[in-house]
Short mmCIF file of C-alpha atoms in Angstrom, two decimals:
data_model
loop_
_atom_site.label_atom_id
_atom_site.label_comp_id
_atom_site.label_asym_id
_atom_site.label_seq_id
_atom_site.Cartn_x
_atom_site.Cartn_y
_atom_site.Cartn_z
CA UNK A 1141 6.13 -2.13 17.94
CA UNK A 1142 4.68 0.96 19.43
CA UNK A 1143 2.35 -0.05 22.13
CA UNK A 1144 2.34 3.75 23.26
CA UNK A 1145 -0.34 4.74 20.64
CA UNK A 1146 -3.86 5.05 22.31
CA UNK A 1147 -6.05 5.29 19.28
CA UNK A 1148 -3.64 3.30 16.87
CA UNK A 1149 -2.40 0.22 15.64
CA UNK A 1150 0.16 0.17 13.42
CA UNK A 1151 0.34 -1.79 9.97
CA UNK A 1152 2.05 -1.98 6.77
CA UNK A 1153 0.29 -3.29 3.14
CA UNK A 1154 2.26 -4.01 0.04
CA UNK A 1155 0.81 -2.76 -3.73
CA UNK A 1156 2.58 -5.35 -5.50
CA UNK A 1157 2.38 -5.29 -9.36
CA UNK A 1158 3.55 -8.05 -11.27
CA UNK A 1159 4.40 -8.38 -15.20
CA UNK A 1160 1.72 -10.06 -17.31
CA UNK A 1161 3.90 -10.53 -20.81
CA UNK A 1162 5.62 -7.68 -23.21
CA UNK A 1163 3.25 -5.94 -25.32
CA UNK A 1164 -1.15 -5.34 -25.56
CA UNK A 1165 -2.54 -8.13 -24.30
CA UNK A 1166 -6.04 -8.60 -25.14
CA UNK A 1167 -8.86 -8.30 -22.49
CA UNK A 1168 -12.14 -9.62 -21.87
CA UNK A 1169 -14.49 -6.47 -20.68
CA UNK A 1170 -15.65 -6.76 -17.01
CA UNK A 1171 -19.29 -5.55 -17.62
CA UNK A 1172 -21.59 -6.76 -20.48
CA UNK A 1173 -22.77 -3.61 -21.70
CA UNK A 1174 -21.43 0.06 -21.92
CA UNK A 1175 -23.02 3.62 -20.54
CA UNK A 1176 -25.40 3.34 -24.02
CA UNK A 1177 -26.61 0.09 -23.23
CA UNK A 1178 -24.62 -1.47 -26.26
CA UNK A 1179 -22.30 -4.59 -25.75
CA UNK A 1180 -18.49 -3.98 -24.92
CA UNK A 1181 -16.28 -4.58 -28.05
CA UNK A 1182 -13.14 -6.45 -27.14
CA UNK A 1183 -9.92 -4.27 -26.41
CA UNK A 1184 -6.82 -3.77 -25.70
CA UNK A 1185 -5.44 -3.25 -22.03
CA UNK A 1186 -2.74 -0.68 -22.38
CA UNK A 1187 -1.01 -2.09 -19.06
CA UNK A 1188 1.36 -4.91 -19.12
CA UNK A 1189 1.05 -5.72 -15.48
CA UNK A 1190 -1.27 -6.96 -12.87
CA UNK A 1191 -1.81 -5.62 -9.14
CA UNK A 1192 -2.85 -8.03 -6.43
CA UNK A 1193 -6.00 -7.27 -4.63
CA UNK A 1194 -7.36 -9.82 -1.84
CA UNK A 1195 -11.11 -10.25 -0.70
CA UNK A 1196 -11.47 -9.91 3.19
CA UNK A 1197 -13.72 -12.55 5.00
CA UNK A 1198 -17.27 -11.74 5.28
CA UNK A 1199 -16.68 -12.62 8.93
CA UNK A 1200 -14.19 -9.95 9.50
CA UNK A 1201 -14.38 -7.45 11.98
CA UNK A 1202 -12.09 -4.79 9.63
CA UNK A 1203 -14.26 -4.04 6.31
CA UNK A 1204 -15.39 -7.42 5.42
CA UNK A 1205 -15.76 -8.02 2.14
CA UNK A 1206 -13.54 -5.57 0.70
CA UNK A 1207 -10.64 -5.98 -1.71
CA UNK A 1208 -7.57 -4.86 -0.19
CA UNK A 1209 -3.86 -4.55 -0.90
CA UNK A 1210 -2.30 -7.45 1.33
CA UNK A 1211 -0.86 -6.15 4.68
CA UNK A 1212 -2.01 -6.49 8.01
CA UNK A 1213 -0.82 -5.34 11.46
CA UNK A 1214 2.44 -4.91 12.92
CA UNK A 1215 3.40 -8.03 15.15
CA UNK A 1216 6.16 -7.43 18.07
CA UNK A 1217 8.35 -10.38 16.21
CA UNK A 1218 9.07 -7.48 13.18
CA UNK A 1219 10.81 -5.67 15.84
CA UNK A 1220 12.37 -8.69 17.47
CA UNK A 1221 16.31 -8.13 18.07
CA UNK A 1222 17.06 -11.80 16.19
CA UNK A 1223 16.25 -10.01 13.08
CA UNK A 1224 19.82 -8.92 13.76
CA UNK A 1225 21.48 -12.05 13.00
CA UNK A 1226 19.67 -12.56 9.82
CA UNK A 1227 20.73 -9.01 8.79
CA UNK A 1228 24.16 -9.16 10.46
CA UNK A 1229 26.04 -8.59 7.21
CA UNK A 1230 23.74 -5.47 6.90
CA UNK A 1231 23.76 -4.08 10.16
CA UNK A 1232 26.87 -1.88 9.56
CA UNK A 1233 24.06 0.57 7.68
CA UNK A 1234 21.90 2.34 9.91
CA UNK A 1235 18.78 0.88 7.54
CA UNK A 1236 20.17 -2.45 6.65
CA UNK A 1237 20.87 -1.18 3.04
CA UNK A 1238 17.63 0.72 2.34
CA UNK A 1239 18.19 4.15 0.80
CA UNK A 1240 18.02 7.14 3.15
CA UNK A 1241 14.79 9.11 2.53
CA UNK A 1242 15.77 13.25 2.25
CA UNK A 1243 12.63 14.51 3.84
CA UNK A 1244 13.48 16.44 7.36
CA UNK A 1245 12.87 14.12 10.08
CA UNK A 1246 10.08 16.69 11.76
CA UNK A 1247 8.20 16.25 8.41
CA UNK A 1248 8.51 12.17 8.62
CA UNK A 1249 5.13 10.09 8.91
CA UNK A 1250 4.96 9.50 12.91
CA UNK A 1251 5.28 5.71 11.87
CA UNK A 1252 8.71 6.23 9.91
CA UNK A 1253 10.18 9.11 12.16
CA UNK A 1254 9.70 7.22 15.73
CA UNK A 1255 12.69 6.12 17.51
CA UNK A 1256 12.78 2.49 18.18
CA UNK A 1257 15.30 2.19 20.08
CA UNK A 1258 13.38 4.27 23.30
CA UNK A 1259 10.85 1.97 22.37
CA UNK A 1260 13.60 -0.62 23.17
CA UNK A 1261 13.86 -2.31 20.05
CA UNK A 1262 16.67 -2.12 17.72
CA UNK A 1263 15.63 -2.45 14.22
CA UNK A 1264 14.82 0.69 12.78
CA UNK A 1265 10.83 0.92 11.91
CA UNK A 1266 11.65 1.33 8.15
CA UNK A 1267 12.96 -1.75 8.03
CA UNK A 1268 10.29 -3.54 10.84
CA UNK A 1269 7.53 -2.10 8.72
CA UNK A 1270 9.01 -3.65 5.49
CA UNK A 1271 9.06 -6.89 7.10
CA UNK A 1272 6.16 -6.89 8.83
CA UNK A 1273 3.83 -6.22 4.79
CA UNK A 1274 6.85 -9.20 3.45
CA UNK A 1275 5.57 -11.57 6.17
CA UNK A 1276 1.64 -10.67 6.10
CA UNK A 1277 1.72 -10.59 2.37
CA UNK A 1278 3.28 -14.10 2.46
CA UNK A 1279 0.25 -15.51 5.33
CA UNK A 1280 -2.41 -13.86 3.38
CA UNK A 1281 -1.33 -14.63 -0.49
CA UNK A 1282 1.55 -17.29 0.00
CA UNK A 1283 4.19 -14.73 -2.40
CA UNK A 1284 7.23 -14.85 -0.47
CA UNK A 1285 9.52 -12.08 -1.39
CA UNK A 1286 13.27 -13.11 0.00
CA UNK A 1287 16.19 -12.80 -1.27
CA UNK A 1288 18.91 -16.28 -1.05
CA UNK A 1289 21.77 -15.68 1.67
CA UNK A 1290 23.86 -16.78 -0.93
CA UNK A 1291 23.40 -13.38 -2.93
CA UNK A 1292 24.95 -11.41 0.40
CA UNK A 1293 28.44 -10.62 -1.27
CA UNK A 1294 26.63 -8.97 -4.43
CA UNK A 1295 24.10 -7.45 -2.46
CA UNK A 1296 27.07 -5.99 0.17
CA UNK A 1297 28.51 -4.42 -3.37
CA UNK A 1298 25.70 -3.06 -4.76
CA UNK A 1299 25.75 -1.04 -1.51
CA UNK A 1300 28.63 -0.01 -1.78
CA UNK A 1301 29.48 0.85 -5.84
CA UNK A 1302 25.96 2.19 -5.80
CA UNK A 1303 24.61 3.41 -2.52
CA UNK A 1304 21.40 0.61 -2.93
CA UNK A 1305 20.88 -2.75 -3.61
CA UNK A 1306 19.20 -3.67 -7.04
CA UNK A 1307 15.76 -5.75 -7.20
CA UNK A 1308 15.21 -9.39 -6.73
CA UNK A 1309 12.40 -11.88 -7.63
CA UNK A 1310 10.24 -14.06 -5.72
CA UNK A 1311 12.02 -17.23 -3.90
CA UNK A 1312 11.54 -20.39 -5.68
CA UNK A 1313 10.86 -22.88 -3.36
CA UNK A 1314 9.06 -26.05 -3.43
CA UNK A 1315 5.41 -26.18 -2.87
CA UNK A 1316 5.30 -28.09 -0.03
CA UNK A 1317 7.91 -26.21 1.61
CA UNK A 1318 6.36 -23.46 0.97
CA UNK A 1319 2.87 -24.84 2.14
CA UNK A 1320 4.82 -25.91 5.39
CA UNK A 1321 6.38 -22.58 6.38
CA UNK A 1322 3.26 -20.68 5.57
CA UNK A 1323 1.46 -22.71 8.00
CA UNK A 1324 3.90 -22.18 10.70
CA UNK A 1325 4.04 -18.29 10.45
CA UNK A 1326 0.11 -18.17 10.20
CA UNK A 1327 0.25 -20.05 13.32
CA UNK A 1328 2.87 -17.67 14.93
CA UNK A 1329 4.45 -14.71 13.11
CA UNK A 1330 7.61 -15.32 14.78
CA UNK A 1331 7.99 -18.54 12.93
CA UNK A 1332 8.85 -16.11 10.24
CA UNK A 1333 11.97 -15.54 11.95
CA UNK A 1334 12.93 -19.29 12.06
CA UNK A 1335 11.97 -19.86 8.33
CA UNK A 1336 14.48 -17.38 7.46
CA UNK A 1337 16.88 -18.41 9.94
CA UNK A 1338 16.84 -22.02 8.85
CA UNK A 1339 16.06 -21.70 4.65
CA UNK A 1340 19.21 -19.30 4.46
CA UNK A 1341 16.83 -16.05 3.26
CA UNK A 1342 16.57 -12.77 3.98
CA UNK A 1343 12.74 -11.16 3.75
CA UNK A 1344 13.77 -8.82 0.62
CA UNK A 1345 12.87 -5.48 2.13
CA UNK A 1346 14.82 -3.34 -0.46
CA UNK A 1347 12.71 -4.22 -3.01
CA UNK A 1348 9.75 -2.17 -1.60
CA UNK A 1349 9.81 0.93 -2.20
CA UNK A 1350 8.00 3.65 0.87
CA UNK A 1351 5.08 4.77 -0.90
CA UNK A 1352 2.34 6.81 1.37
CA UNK A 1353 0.80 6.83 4.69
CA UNK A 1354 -3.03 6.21 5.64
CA UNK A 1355 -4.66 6.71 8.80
CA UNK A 1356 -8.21 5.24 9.48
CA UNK A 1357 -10.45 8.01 9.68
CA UNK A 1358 -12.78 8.30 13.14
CA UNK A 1359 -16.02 6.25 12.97
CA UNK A 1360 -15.12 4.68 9.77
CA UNK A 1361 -14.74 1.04 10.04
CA UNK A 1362 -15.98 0.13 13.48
CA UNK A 1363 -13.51 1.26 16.68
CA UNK A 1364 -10.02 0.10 15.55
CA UNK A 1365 -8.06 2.22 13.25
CA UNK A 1366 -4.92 1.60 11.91
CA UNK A 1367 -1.66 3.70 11.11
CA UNK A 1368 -0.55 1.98 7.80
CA UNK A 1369 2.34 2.45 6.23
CA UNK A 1370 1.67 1.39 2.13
CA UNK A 1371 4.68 -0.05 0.40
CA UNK A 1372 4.90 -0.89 -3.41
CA UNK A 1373 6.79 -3.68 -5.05
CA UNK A 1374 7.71 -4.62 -9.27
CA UNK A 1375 7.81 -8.06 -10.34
CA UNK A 1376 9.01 -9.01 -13.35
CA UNK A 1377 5.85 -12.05 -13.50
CA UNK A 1378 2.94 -12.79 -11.60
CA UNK A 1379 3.98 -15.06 -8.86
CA UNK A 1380 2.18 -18.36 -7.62
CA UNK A 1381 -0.37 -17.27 -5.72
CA UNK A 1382 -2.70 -18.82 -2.60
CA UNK A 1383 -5.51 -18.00 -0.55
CA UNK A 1384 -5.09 -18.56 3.03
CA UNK A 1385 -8.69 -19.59 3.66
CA UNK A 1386 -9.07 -17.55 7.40
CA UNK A 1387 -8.45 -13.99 6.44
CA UNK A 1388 -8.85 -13.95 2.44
CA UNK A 1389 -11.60 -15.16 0.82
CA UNK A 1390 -10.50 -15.05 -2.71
CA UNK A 1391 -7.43 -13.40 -4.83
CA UNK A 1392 -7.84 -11.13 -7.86
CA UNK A 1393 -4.88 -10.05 -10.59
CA UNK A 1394 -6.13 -7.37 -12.54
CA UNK A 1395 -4.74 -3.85 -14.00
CA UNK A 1396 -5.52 -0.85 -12.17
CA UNK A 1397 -7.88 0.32 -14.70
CA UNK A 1398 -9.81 -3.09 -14.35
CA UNK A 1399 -10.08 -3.04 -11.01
CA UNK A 1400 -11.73 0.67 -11.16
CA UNK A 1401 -13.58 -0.43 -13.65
CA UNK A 1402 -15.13 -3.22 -11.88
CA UNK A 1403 -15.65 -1.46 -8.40
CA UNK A 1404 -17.72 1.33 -10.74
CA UNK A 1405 -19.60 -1.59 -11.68
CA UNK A 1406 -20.08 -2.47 -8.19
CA UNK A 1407 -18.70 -6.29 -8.54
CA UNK A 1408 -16.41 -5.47 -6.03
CA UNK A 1409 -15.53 -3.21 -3.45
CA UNK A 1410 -12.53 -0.92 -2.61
CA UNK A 1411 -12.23 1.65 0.27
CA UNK A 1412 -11.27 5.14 -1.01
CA UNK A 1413 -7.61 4.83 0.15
CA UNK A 1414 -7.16 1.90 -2.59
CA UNK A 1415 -9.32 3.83 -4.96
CA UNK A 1416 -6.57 6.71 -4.65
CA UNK A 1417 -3.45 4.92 -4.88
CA UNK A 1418 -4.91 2.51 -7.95
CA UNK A 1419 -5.97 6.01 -9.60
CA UNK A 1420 -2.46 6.94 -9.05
CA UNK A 1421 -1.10 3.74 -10.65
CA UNK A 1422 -2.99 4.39 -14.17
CA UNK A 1423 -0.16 6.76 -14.90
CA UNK A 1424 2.01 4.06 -15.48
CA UNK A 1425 0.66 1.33 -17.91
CA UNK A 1426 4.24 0.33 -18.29
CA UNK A 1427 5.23 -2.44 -15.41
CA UNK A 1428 9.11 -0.78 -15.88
CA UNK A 1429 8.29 3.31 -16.08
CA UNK A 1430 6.32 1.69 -12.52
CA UNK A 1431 9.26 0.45 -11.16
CA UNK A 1432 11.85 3.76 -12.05
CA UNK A 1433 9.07 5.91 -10.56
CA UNK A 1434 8.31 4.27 -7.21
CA UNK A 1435 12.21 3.20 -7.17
CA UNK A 1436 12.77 6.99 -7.60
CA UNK A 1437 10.65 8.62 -5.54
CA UNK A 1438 10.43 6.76 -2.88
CA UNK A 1439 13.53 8.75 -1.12
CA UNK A 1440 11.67 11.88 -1.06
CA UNK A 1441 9.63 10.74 1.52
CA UNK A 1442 5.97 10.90 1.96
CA UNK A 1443 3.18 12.90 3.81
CA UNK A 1444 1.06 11.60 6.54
CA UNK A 1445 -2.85 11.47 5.67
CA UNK A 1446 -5.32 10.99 7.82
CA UNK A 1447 -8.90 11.45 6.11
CA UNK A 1448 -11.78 13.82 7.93
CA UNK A 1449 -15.30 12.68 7.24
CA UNK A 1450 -17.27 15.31 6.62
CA UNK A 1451 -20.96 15.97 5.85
CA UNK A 1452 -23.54 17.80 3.87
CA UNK A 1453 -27.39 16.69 2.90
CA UNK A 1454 -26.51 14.78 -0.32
CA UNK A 1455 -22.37 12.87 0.56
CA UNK A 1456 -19.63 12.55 2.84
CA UNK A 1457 -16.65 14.32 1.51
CA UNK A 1458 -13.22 12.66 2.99
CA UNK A 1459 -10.97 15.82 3.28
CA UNK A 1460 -7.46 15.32 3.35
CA UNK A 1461 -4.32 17.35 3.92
CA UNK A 1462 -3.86 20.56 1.44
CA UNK A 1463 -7.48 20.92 1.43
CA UNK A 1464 -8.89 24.51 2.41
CA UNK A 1465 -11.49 22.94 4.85
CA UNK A 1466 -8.93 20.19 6.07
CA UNK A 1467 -7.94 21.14 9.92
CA UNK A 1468 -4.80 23.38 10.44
CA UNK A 1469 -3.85 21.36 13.40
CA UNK A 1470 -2.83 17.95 12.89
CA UNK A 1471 -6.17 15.78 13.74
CA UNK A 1472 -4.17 12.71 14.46
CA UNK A 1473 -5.41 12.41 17.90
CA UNK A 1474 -9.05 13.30 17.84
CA UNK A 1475 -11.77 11.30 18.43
CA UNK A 1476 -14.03 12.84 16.63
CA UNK A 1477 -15.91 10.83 13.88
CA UNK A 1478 -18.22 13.46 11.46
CA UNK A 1479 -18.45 17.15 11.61
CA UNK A 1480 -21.08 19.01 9.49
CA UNK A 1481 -20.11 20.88 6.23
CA UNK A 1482 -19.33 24.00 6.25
CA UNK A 1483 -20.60 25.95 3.42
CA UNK A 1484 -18.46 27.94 0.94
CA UNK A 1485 -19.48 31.60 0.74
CA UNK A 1486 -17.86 31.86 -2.92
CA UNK A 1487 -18.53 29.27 -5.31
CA UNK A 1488 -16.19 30.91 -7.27
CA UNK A 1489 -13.18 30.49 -4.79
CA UNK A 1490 -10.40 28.95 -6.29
CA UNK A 1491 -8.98 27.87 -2.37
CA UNK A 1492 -7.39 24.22 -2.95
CA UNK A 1493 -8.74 21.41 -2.93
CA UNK A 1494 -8.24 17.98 -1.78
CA UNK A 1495 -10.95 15.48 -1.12
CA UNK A 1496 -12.72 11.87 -2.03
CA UNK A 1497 -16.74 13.13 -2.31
CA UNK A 1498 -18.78 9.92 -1.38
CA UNK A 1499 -21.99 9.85 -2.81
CA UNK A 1500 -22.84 5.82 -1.93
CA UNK A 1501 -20.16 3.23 -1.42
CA UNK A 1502 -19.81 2.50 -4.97
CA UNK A 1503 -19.69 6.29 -6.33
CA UNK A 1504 -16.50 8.28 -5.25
CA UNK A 1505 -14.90 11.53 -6.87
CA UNK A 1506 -12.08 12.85 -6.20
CA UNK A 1507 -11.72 16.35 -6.95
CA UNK A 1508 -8.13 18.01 -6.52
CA UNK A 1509 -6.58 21.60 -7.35
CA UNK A 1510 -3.16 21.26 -5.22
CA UNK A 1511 0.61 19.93 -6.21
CA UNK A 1512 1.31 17.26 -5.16
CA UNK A 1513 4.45 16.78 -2.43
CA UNK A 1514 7.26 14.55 -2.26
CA UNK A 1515 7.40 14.35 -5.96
CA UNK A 1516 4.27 11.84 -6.09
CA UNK A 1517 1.37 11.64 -8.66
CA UNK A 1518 -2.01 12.71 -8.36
CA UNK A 1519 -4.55 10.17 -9.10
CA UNK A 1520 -5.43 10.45 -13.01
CA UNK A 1521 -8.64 10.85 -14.79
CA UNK A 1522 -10.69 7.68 -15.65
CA UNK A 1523 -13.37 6.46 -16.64
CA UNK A 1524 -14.14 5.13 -12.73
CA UNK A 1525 -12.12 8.21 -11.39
CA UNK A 1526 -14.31 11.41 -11.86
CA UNK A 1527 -11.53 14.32 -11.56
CA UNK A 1528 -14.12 17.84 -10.61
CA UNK A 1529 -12.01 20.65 -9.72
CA UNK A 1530 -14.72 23.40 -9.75
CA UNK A 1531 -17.50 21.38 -7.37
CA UNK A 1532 -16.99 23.46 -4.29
CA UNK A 1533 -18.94 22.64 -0.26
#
């Protein structure tokens, strides 16, 4: 836990997609009528998995209301040094088993790159950060991703013949054990420590796979901002899945496209990071091509992005790194909340682009002329996701 940040807490969410059955599953439409004004015909959803989105409390002081990715803020217990006793048959790797990312450390993510150990704890944050979305995802939707103690001597091999260790599902346990422990960690995150200790599990951090980086922009979403590391996860079937009545409100399953679909409806609503990364998912309607992808990439790293909110007369344009009007020097660190626009002199310039334009809270675009690094995806063009390379400030 980094308690030398002054403007940042840290925090880790989980994308976690889930299979749904083999094949086109019909879908019922989310709106009653099209553009034309004509009633939806039934179709086909070409994805054949679900992603979990939670509604935030009404009463909460971070965007209530929204649907988010599960996740929530680092706690000093995902740092604790008992974490080394679970792991002990792991700790002979410098990350417990994880895969070692290939992007320079200088070019790491603050939040991935920061040594723990002069922070004087000694789990390394990639594998803290992986335990800290495991154990918020289990308070705040009651999925438990662990993996049996039992499995240790297979997992220890995969490690070894193959340099990783393969996937593994959801814990079965009994409901009311489940109930029990998931009261007892929502009481105390620590107690997430003890369930492990004392069920024989091990939180099943090398199933998720690093995906990006968001930083709260300035004068957002009240005063605290968060540096959140976002994680994504492939299940083979939608896991049992529970509110947890403080935090969450409700829980949704849907397909990426359905989810865009509905917040361009404006029957929910998404902040523009999970508008990005869901855009990103609708290049993979197949739950496995997912899976090789994120499994894939997810050792080239990732960039650090923290939005700038800017302004003209008619949006708010979230700028973000690669951008022409984006700052040169890393804005990390600055307090400051809006600047004004600049204007372009030449409409015609064909300087890169990178930027959410927010016309109202249900109408974003997201117009983008740069490559993409670390080997990720740009978000794709949809129907909700209006793709306008030649709008210029």
């Amino acid at each position: 836990m980094n308690t030398t940040l002054k403007h940042w807490k840290e925090a880790a969410t989980l994308i976690l997609a889930a299979g749904r059955g083999r094949g086109f599953t019909p879908r019922a439409p989310l709106t009653g009528e099209s553009d034309s004004g004509q009633s939806h015909l039934p179709h086909r959803s070409p994805f054949d998995y679900d992603v979990l989105l939670l509604k935030r409390s009404g009463k909460s002081g971070f965007m209530p209301n929204a649907y988010v990715f599960p996740g929530g803020v680092v706690d000093a217990s995902d740092f604790s040094s008992e974490w080394l006793d679970i792991f002990r048959s792991f700790t002979n790797s410098l990350t417990f088993g994880l895969r070692s990312v290939k992007q320079p450390l200088e070019t790491r993510p603050p939040i991935f790159a920061t040594d723990r150990l002069k922070l004087g704890s000694p789990i390394p944050g990639e594998v803290a950060l992986r335990i800290c979305a495991l154990r918020e995802t289990f308070e705040e939707s009651g999925v438990l991703l662990v993996a049996p103690k039992t499995e240790e001597k297979k997992m220890l091999k995969s490690i070894k013949d193959f340099g990783y260790i393969e996937r593994y599902g959801v814990n079965d346990l009994c409901s009311s054990e489940l109930t029990k422990w998931r009261a007892l960690v929502n009481q105390n995150p620590s107690n997430f420590i003890r369930m492990c200790r004392e069920l024989q599990v091990l939180p099943n951090i090398w199933a998720l796979h690093e995906w990006s980086n968001w930083l709260t922009p300035a004068g957002r979403y009240g005063t605290t901002r968060f540096d959140t590391a976002f994680f994504i996860c492939c299940l083979q079937e939608i896991p049992h899945t529970l509110q947890d009545d403080k935090e969450i409100e409700r829980f949704q399953w849907s397909t990426p496209s359905e989810i865009l679909q509905s917040y361009q409806a404006q029957e929910l609503w998404i902040a523009p990071p999970q508008f990005y990364e869901l855009s990103r998912l609708c290049h993979f309607p197949l739950l496995n091509d997912l899976h090789n992808f994120a499994s894939q990439r997810a050792t080239a790293g990732c960039e650090q992005w923290m939005p700038v909110v800017v302004s003209n007369d008619e949006h708010h344009i979230s700028l973000l790194p690669g951008d022409k009007l984006y700052p040169v020097d890393s804005p990390r660190d600055s307090e400051a909340a809006k600047n004004t626009a600049p204007q372009s002199k030449d409409h015609q310039d064909a300087s890169p682009l990178h930027r959410i334009v927010i016309s109202d809270p249900y109408n974003l675009r997201v117009q983008i002329t740069i490559t993409p690094k670390y080997n990720h995806v740009l978000p794709i063009a949809h129907s909700a996701v209006s793709h306008d390379s030649k709008s210029q400030l």
